[in-house]
Every structure is written in C-alpha cells, then in structure tokens.
Amino acid sequence: RARRRYNQLAESEQENVRYESVLEEMRQRDRTDRDRSSGPLKPPEDAVIIDTAERSVEEVVNRIVEALG
C-alpha cells in the first residue's frame, strides 16, 4: 500500500516525497484507526484475509474464488 501511494505521489510531481515518510504516515494512520475506542477498524473474526502485496491480480482473484468456493 505504501509503495503504491509513494508512486502516486512521485508521479504527481510532489517534491521531497520519501518512501519512508509515506510508510510511517500509513502505519500511524492504521494504528489510530485500529486503536480508536469508537468503531475501530478490525476485520470480523470470520474474515478471510488475503495479502495482495506479492501477488498478481490473477492470483488474488483465484484466492478470492477459492475462499468463496
């Protein structure tokens, strides 16, 4: 996610964009969202978590189909 956001910012010609800064901002936002007392962002207990970071679109779709299967 951070890499995708970094690339978006870099392509839009943002000056002084550092990957490390983008990553830390995302981590902080995720912590805030996860730890807030009202409506924290957490997956349901029966959720199927699919890590898409190192997978192609086809692999992700296949995994989704498997999970629904």
mmCIF file of C-alpha atoms in Angstrom:
data_model
loop_
_atom_site.group_PDB
_atom_site.id
_atom_site.type_symbol
_atom_site.label_atom_id
_atom_site.label_comp_id
_atom_site.label_asym_id
_atom_site.label_seq_id
_atom_site.Cartn_x
_atom_site.Cartn_y
_atom_site.Cartn_z
ATOM 1 C CA ARG A 1 0.000 0.000 0.000
ATOM 2 C CA ALA A 2 2.720 2.433 0.957
ATOM 3 C CA ARG A 3 4.650 1.711 -2.214
ATOM 4 C CA ARG A 4 1.560 2.358 -4.327
ATOM 5 C CA ARG A 5 0.880 5.636 -2.504
ATOM 6 C CA TYR A 6 4.522 6.676 -2.808
ATOM 7 C CA ASN A 7 4.421 6.019 -6.556
ATOM 8 C CA GLN A 8 1.218 8.053 -6.889
ATOM 9 C CA LEU A 9 2.788 10.994 -5.084
ATOM 10 C CA ALA A 10 6.033 10.727 -7.035
ATOM 11 C CA GLU A 11 4.166 10.617 -10.359
ATOM 12 C CA SER A 12 2.158 13.693 -9.431
ATOM 13 C CA GLU A 13 5.487 15.505 -9.053
ATOM 14 C CA GLN A 14 5.264 16.079 -5.315
ATOM 15 C CA GLU A 15 8.546 17.494 -4.121
ATOM 16 C CA ASN A 16 10.580 15.794 -1.390
ATOM 17 C CA VAL A 17 8.477 12.651 -1.264
ATOM 18 C CA ARG A 18 10.273 9.937 0.687
ATOM 19 C CA TYR A 19 9.063 6.355 0.799
ATOM 20 C CA GLU A 20 9.956 6.083 4.495
ATOM 21 C CA SER A 21 7.733 9.073 5.304
ATOM 22 C CA VAL A 22 4.802 7.671 3.361
ATOM 23 C CA LEU A 23 5.210 4.302 5.088
ATOM 24 C CA GLU A 24 5.370 5.849 8.564
ATOM 25 C CA GLU A 25 2.286 8.010 7.882
ATOM 26 C CA MET A 26 0.347 4.922 6.809
ATOM 27 C CA ARG A 27 1.471 2.974 9.872
ATOM 28 C CA GLN A 28 0.420 5.826 12.154
ATOM 29 C CA ARG A 29 -2.970 6.145 10.467
ATOM 30 C CA ASP A 30 -3.510 2.376 10.696
ATOM 31 C CA ARG A 31 -2.615 2.440 14.414
ATOM 32 C CA THR A 32 -5.014 5.312 15.027
ATOM 33 C CA ASP A 33 -7.818 3.592 13.114
ATOM 34 C CA ARG A 34 -7.246 0.240 14.800
ATOM 35 C CA ASP A 35 -6.909 1.571 18.352
ATOM 36 C CA ARG A 36 -9.705 4.148 18.464
ATOM 37 C CA SER A 37 -12.401 3.430 21.025
ATOM 38 C CA SER A 38 -15.364 4.192 18.775
ATOM 39 C CA GLY A 39 -15.663 1.873 15.796
ATOM 40 C CA PRO A 40 -12.109 0.584 15.489
ATOM 41 C CA LEU A 41 -11.197 -0.816 12.095
ATOM 42 C CA LYS A 42 -10.813 -4.530 12.676
ATOM 43 C CA PRO A 43 -11.758 -7.413 10.430
ATOM 44 C CA PRO A 44 -14.579 -9.660 11.636
ATOM 45 C CA GLU A 45 -13.499 -12.894 13.313
ATOM 46 C CA ASP A 46 -14.612 -14.974 10.314
ATOM 47 C CA ALA A 47 -12.934 -12.734 7.707
ATOM 48 C CA VAL A 48 -10.638 -14.244 5.114
ATOM 49 C CA ILE A 49 -7.503 -12.092 4.941
ATOM 50 C CA ILE A 50 -5.767 -12.076 1.555
ATOM 51 C CA ASP A 51 -2.345 -10.458 1.417
ATOM 52 C CA THR A 52 -2.133 -8.972 -2.066
ATOM 53 C CA ALA A 53 1.318 -7.411 -1.691
ATOM 54 C CA GLU A 54 3.286 -10.004 -3.629
ATOM 55 C CA ARG A 55 0.500 -11.488 -5.766
ATOM 56 C CA SER A 56 -0.671 -10.756 -9.283
ATOM 57 C CA VAL A 57 -4.258 -9.737 -9.952
ATOM 58 C CA GLU A 58 -4.938 -13.225 -11.295
ATOM 59 C CA GLU A 59 -3.566 -14.838 -8.121
ATOM 60 C CA VAL A 60 -5.718 -12.571 -5.949
ATOM 61 C CA VAL A 61 -8.843 -13.349 -7.964
ATOM 62 C CA ASN A 62 -8.112 -17.075 -7.744
ATOM 63 C CA ARG A 63 -7.679 -16.799 -3.969
ATOM 64 C CA ILE A 64 -10.996 -14.950 -3.668
ATOM 65 C CA VAL A 65 -12.756 -17.611 -5.734
ATOM 66 C CA GLU A 66 -11.202 -20.311 -3.508
ATOM 67 C CA ALA A 67 -12.391 -18.528 -0.380
ATOM 68 C CA LEU A 68 -15.925 -18.223 -1.729
ATOM 69 C CA GLY A 69 -15.904 -21.792 -3.009
#
